[in-house]
PDB file of C-alpha atoms in Angstrom:
ATOM      1  CA  UNK V   1      14.087  -1.901  25.399  1.00 94.00           C
ATOM      2  CA  UNK V   2      15.088  -3.028  28.877  1.00 96.00           C
ATOM      3  CA  UNK V   3      12.342  -3.332  31.452  1.00 95.00           C
ATOM      4  CA  UNK V   4      13.215  -4.035  35.077  1.00 94.00           C
ATOM      5  CA  UNK V   5       9.744  -5.332  36.003  1.00 92.00           C
ATOM      6  CA  UNK V   6       9.186  -8.916  34.774  1.00 92.00           C
ATOM      7  CA  UNK V   7       5.382  -8.605  34.738  1.00 92.00           C
ATOM      8  CA  UNK V   8       5.536  -5.391  32.663  1.00 90.00           C
ATOM      9  CA  UNK V   9       8.053  -6.957  30.289  1.00 90.00           C
ATOM     10  CA  UNK V  10       5.706  -9.920  29.671  1.00 90.00           C
ATOM     11  CA  UNK V  11       2.784  -7.552  29.031  1.00 91.00           C
ATOM     12  CA  UNK V  12       4.808  -5.441  26.606  1.00 90.00           C
ATOM     13  CA  UNK V  13       6.016  -8.541  24.748  1.00 88.00           C
ATOM     14  CA  UNK V  14       2.461  -8.963  23.388  1.00 90.00           C
ATOM     15  CA  UNK V  15       2.470  -5.544  21.671  1.00 92.00           C
ATOM     16  CA  UNK V  16       3.648  -5.148  18.066  1.00 90.00           C
ATOM     17  CA  UNK V  17       5.972  -2.242  18.772  1.00 88.00           C
ATOM     18  CA  UNK V  18       7.431  -2.211  15.261  1.00 86.00           C
ATOM     19  CA  UNK V  19       4.115  -0.712  14.106  1.00 86.00           C
ATOM     20  CA  UNK V  20       3.303   1.284  17.250  1.00 89.00           C
ATOM     21  CA  UNK V  21       6.722   2.972  17.280  1.00 87.00           C
ATOM     22  CA  UNK V  22       7.228   2.882  13.510  1.00 85.00           C
ATOM     23  CA  UNK V  23      10.566   1.159  13.830  1.00 90.00           C
ATOM     24  CA  UNK V  24      12.246  -1.705  12.005  1.00 91.00           C
ATOM     25  CA  UNK V  25      12.656  -3.936  15.035  1.00 90.00           C
ATOM     26  CA  UNK V  26      12.201  -3.820  18.792  1.00 91.00           C
ATOM     27  CA  UNK V  27      13.101  -6.367  21.441  1.00 91.00           C
ATOM     28  CA  UNK V  28      11.876  -6.320  25.025  1.00 93.00           C
ATOM     29  CA  UNK V  29      14.497  -7.562  27.532  1.00 94.00           C
ATOM     30  CA  UNK V  30      13.858  -8.114  31.221  1.00 94.00           C
ATOM     31  CA  UNK V  31      16.438  -6.662  33.579  1.00 94.00           C
ATOM     32  CA  UNK V  32      18.424  -3.549  34.237  1.00 93.00           C
ATOM     33  CA  UNK V  33      19.414  -1.437  31.271  1.00 95.00           C
ATOM     34  CA  UNK V  34      23.079  -0.810  30.495  1.00 95.00           C
ATOM     35  CA  UNK V  35      24.540   2.345  31.987  1.00 94.00           C
ATOM     36  CA  UNK V  36      24.630   4.107  28.589  1.00 95.00           C
ATOM     37  CA  UNK V  37      20.936   3.383  27.780  1.00 97.00           C
ATOM     38  CA  UNK V  38      18.545   6.254  27.154  1.00 96.00           C
ATOM     39  CA  UNK V  39      16.144   6.669  30.078  1.00 96.00           C
ATOM     40  CA  UNK V  40      13.639   9.237  31.302  1.00 95.00           C
ATOM     41  CA  UNK V  41      13.939  10.358  34.904  1.00 92.00           C
ATOM     42  CA  UNK V  42      10.175  10.044  35.491  1.00 94.00           C
ATOM     43  CA  UNK V  43       9.910   6.536  33.985  1.00 91.00           C
ATOM     44  CA  UNK V  44      11.850   4.295  36.312  1.00 90.00           C
ATOM     45  CA  UNK V  45      12.990   0.819  35.372  1.00 93.00           C
ATOM     46  CA  UNK V  46      12.952   1.360  31.599  1.00 94.00           C
ATOM     47  CA  UNK V  47      15.952   1.990  29.371  1.00 96.00           C
ATOM     48  CA  UNK V  48      16.429   1.989  25.610  1.00 96.00           C
ATOM     49  CA  UNK V  49      19.502   1.089  23.569  1.00 96.00           C
ATOM     50  CA  UNK V  50      19.424   2.106  19.911  1.00 93.00           C
ATOM     51  CA  UNK V  51      21.162   0.298  17.027  1.00 92.00           C
ATOM     52  CA  UNK V  52      20.902   0.363  13.269  1.00 91.00           C
ATOM     53  CA  UNK V  53      18.673  -2.402  11.941  1.00 90.00           C
ATOM     54  CA  UNK V  54      19.930  -5.017   9.503  1.00 92.00           C
ATOM     55  CA  UNK V  55      18.738  -5.129   5.898  1.00 94.00           C
ATOM     56  CA  UNK V  56      17.627  -2.571   3.358  1.00 95.00           C
ATOM     57  CA  UNK V  57      15.082   0.255   3.580  1.00 95.00           C
ATOM     58  CA  UNK V  58      11.649  -0.385   2.093  1.00 95.00           C
ATOM     59  CA  UNK V  59      10.507   2.511  -0.098  1.00 96.00           C
ATOM     60  CA  UNK V  60       6.912   2.183   1.121  1.00 95.00           C
ATOM     61  CA  UNK V  61       7.087   1.756   4.922  1.00 92.00           C
ATOM     62  CA  UNK V  62      10.713   2.963   5.366  1.00 92.00           C
ATOM     63  CA  UNK V  63      11.481   0.058   7.691  1.00 93.00           C
ATOM     64  CA  UNK V  64      14.746  -1.797   7.316  1.00 94.00           C
ATOM     65  CA  UNK V  65      14.185  -5.494   6.713  1.00 93.00           C
ATOM     66  CA  UNK V  66      16.174  -8.501   5.600  1.00 94.00           C
ATOM     67  CA  UNK V  67      13.381  -9.601   3.242  1.00 95.00           C
ATOM     68  CA  UNK V  68      13.635  -6.431   1.135  1.00 91.00           C
ATOM     69  CA  UNK V  69      13.264  -7.298  -2.556  1.00 92.00           C
ATOM     70  CA  UNK V  70      12.157 -10.884  -1.921  1.00 94.00           C
ATOM     71  CA  UNK V  71       9.098 -10.424  -4.154  1.00 95.00           C
ATOM     72  CA  UNK V  72      10.287 -10.089  -7.754  1.00 94.00           C
ATOM     73  CA  UNK V  73       7.333  -7.910  -8.805  1.00 96.00           C
ATOM     74  CA  UNK V  74       8.268  -5.329  -6.131  1.00 97.00           C
ATOM     75  CA  UNK V  75      12.061  -5.224  -5.800  1.00 96.00           C
ATOM     76  CA  UNK V  76      12.090  -2.002  -3.735  1.00 96.00           C
ATOM     77  CA  UNK V  77       9.619  -3.241  -1.081  1.00 97.00           C
ATOM     78  CA  UNK V  78       9.798  -5.497   1.956  1.00 95.00           C
ATOM     79  CA  UNK V  79       7.744  -8.716   1.785  1.00 95.00           C
ATOM     80  CA  UNK V  80       4.986  -7.225   3.991  1.00 93.00           C
ATOM     81  CA  UNK V  81       4.494  -4.179   1.770  1.00 96.00           C
ATOM     82  CA  UNK V  82       4.738  -6.252  -1.425  1.00 96.00           C
ATOM     83  CA  UNK V  83       1.859  -8.359  -0.119  1.00 95.00           C
ATOM     84  CA  UNK V  84      -0.218  -5.258   0.654  1.00 95.00           C
ATOM     85  CA  UNK V  85       0.213  -3.644  -2.762  1.00 94.00           C
ATOM     86  CA  UNK V  86      -0.278  -6.965  -4.550  1.00 84.00           C
TER      87      UNK V  86
END
């Protein structure tokens, strides 16, 4: 997510958007968005570029992570979900 306003970008950097937006990863970048970024006409100074996340899909949270299967007892889960289910 590209945010033109530096103050807003710093504020947004403190939010865990991977849970808020239910996405695998999200990075806040300060500056103008690329010309091909998704943007809403009524939300100036914000643009979004989408890309497929690295890793494998967790069968519990459906997020793509690179730590998928790192807990032997739960080979189909990411490390976060494996810790939740015990």
